[in-house]
Coordinates of C-alpha atoms in Angstrom, one line a residue:
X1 CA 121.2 150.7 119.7
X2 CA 121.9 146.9 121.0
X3 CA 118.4 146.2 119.7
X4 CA 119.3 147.4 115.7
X5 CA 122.2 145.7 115.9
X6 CA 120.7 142.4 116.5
X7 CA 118.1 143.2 113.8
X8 CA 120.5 144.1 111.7
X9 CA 123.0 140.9 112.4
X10 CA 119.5 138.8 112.3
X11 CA 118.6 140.7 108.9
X12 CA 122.1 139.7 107.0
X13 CA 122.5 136.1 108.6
X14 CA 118.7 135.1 107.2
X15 CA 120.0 136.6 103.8
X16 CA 122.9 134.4 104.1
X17 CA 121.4 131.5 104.7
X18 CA 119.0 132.4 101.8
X19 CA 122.2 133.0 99.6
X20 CA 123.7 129.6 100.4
X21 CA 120.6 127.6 99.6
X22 CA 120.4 129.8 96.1
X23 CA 123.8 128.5 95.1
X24 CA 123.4 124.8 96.5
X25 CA 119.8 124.8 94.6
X26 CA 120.4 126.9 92.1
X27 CA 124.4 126.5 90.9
X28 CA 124.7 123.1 89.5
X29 CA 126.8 124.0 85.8
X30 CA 129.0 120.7 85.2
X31 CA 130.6 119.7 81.8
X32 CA 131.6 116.2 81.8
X33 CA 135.2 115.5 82.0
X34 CA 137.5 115.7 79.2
X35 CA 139.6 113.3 80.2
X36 CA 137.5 110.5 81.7
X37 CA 136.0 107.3 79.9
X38 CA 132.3 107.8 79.6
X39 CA 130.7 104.3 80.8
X40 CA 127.7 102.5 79.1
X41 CA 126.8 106.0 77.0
X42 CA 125.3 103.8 74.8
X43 CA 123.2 102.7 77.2
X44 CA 121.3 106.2 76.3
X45 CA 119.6 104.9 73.3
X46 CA 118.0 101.8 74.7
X47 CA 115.5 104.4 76.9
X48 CA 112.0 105.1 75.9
X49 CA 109.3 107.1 77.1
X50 CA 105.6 107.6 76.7
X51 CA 105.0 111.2 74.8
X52 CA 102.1 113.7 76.3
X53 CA 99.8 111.7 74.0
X54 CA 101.1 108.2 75.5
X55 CA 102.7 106.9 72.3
X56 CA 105.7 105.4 73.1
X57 CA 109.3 107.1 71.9
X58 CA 112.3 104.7 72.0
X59 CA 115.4 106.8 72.2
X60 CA 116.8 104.8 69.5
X61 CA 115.7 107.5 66.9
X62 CA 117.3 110.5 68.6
X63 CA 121.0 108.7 67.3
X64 CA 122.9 111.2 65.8
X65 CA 120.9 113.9 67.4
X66 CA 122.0 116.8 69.8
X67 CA 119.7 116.8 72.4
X68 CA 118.4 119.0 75.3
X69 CA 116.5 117.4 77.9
X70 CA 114.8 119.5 80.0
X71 CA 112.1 119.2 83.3
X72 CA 109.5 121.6 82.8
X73 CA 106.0 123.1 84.9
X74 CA 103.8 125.4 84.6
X75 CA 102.9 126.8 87.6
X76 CA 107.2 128.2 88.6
X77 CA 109.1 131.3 88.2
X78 CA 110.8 130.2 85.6
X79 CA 107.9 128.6 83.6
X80 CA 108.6 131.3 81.2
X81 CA 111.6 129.3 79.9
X82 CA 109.2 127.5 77.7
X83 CA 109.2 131.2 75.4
X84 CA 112.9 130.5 75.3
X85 CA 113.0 126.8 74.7
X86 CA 110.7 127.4 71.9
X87 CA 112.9 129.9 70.3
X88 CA 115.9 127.4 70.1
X89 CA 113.3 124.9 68.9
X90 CA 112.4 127.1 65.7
X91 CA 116.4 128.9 65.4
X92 CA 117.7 125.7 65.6
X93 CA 115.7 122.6 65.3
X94 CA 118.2 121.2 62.6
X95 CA 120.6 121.2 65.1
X96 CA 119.1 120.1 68.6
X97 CA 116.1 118.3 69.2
X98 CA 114.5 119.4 73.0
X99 CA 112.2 117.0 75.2
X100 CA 110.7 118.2 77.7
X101 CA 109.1 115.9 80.9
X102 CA 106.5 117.5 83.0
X103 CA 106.7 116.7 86.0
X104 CA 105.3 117.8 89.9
X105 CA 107.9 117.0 92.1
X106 CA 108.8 120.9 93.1
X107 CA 106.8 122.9 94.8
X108 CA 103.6 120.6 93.0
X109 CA 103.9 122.9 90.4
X110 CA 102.8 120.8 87.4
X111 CA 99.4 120.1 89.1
X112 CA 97.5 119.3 85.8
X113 CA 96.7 116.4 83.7
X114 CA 99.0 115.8 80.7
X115 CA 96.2 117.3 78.7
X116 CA 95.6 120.5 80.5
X117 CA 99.7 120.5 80.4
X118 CA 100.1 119.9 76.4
X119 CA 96.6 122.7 76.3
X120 CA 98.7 125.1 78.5
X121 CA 102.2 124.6 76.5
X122 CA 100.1 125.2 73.4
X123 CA 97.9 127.7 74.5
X124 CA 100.2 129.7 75.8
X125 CA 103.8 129.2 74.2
X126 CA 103.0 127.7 70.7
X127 CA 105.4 124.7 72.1
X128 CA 106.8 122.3 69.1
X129 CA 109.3 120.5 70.5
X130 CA 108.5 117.3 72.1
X131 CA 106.4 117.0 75.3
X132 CA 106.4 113.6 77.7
X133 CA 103.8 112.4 80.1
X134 CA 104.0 113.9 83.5
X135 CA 106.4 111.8 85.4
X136 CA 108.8 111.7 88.3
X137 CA 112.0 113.1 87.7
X138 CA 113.9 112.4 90.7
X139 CA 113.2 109.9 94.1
X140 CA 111.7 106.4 93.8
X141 CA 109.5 106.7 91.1
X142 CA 112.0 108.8 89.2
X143 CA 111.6 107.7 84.7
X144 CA 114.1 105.9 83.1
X145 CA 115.4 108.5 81.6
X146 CA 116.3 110.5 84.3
X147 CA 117.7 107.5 86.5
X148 CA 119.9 107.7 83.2
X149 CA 120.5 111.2 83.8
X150 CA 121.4 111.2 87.2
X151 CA 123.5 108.1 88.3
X152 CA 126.8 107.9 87.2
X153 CA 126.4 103.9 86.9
X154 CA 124.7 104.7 83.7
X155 CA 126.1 108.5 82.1
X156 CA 130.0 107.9 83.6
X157 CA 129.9 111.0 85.2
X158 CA 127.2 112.2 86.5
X159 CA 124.9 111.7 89.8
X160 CA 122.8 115.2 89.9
X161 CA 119.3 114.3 89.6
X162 CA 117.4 117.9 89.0
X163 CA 117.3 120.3 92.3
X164 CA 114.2 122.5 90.4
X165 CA 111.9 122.6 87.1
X166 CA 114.1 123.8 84.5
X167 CA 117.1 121.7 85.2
X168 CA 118.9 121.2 81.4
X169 CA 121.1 118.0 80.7
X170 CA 122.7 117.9 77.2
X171 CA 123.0 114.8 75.5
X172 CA 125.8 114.9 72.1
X173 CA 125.0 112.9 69.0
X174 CA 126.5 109.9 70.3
X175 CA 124.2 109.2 73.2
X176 CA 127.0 111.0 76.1
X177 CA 125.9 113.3 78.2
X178 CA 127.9 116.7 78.1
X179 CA 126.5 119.1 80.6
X180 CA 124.0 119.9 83.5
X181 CA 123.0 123.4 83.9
X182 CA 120.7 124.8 86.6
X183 CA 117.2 126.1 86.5
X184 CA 118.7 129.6 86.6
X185 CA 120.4 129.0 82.8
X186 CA 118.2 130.3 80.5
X187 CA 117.7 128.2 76.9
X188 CA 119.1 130.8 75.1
X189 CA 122.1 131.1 76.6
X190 CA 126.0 131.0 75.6
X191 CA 126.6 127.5 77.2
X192 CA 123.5 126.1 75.7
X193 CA 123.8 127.7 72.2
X194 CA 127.9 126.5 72.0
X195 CA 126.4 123.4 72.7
X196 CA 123.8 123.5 69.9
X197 CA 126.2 124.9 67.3
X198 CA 129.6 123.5 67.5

């Protein structure tokens, strides 16, 4: 009986543990704050980056422009989130314009070359929306755009850099980011789509 306990107690601390890293990987849903300043937002449309082809995209033309900016893979459980972000693509592309960075820093799941990455978003989920090179979206090498993302010396606000693939940042018409959601918010969802439509 001493012996099932202690499988038992073993059984629901692992699960706990498991449970806690969920929410500290997974649970990252911030708005920025109402009432604060946002610093250098403007800032935003000075960034450029090299799309899957290696033509180079300054920001400058997404003024005016909702945006959702999103770190993608092909090879993770929630790869499938490309179905999703291609259906708010076609719903509402008049409203939101979505670019998306490849990139291998979790799990080295984006092993590929950008073409086998720009074959398999094609291939495989008709992807319209705007594709990047494969970069770095967090640590030393981290993009430009992401440093922007993730250090409040730049947003005002924010300093999450992304804790999975999938991680969403919005980005309003006037260059200030609005939101981070977690991997675990699909596309499609309420947050996202209030985002998009109001």
């Amino acid at each position: 009986m001493k012996i099932l306990f202690i499988i038992i107690l073993s059984t629901l601390i692992s699960f706990s543990g498991i449970y806690i890293l969920r929410e500290r990987i997974f649970k990252v849903n911030e708005k920025a704050p109402d009432n604060k300043m946002i610093a250098n937002e403007n800032n935003f449309y000075k960034l450029s980056a090299n799309d899957i082809d290696g033509n180079k995209i300054d920001f400058s033309q997404f003024k005016g422009k909702k945006l959702l900016i999103v770190n993608v893979a092909s090879k993770c459980g929630y790869t499938s989130q490309y179905k999703d972000l291609q259906e708010l693509h076609k719903k509402y592309n008049d409203k939101v314009t979505i670019l998306a960075f490849p990139s291998n820093n979790f799990g080295f799941q984006e092993p590929g070359s950008n073409d086998q990455i720009e074959e398999f978003c094609e291939t495989n989920y008709g992807i319209e929306f705007q594709l990047f090179e494969k970069s770095d979206v967090r640590g030393k090498n981290i993009n430009s755009v992401y440093r922007w993302l993730s250090s409040i010396n730049d947003n005002g606000w924010n300093d999450k850099s992304p804790r999975w693939n999938f991680f969403k940042y919005l980005v309003d018409e006037t260059g200030s980011l609005k939101a981070v959601y977690s991997s675990n918010v699909n596309p499609m969802d309420n947050e996202i789509i209030d985002f998009v439509i109001n």
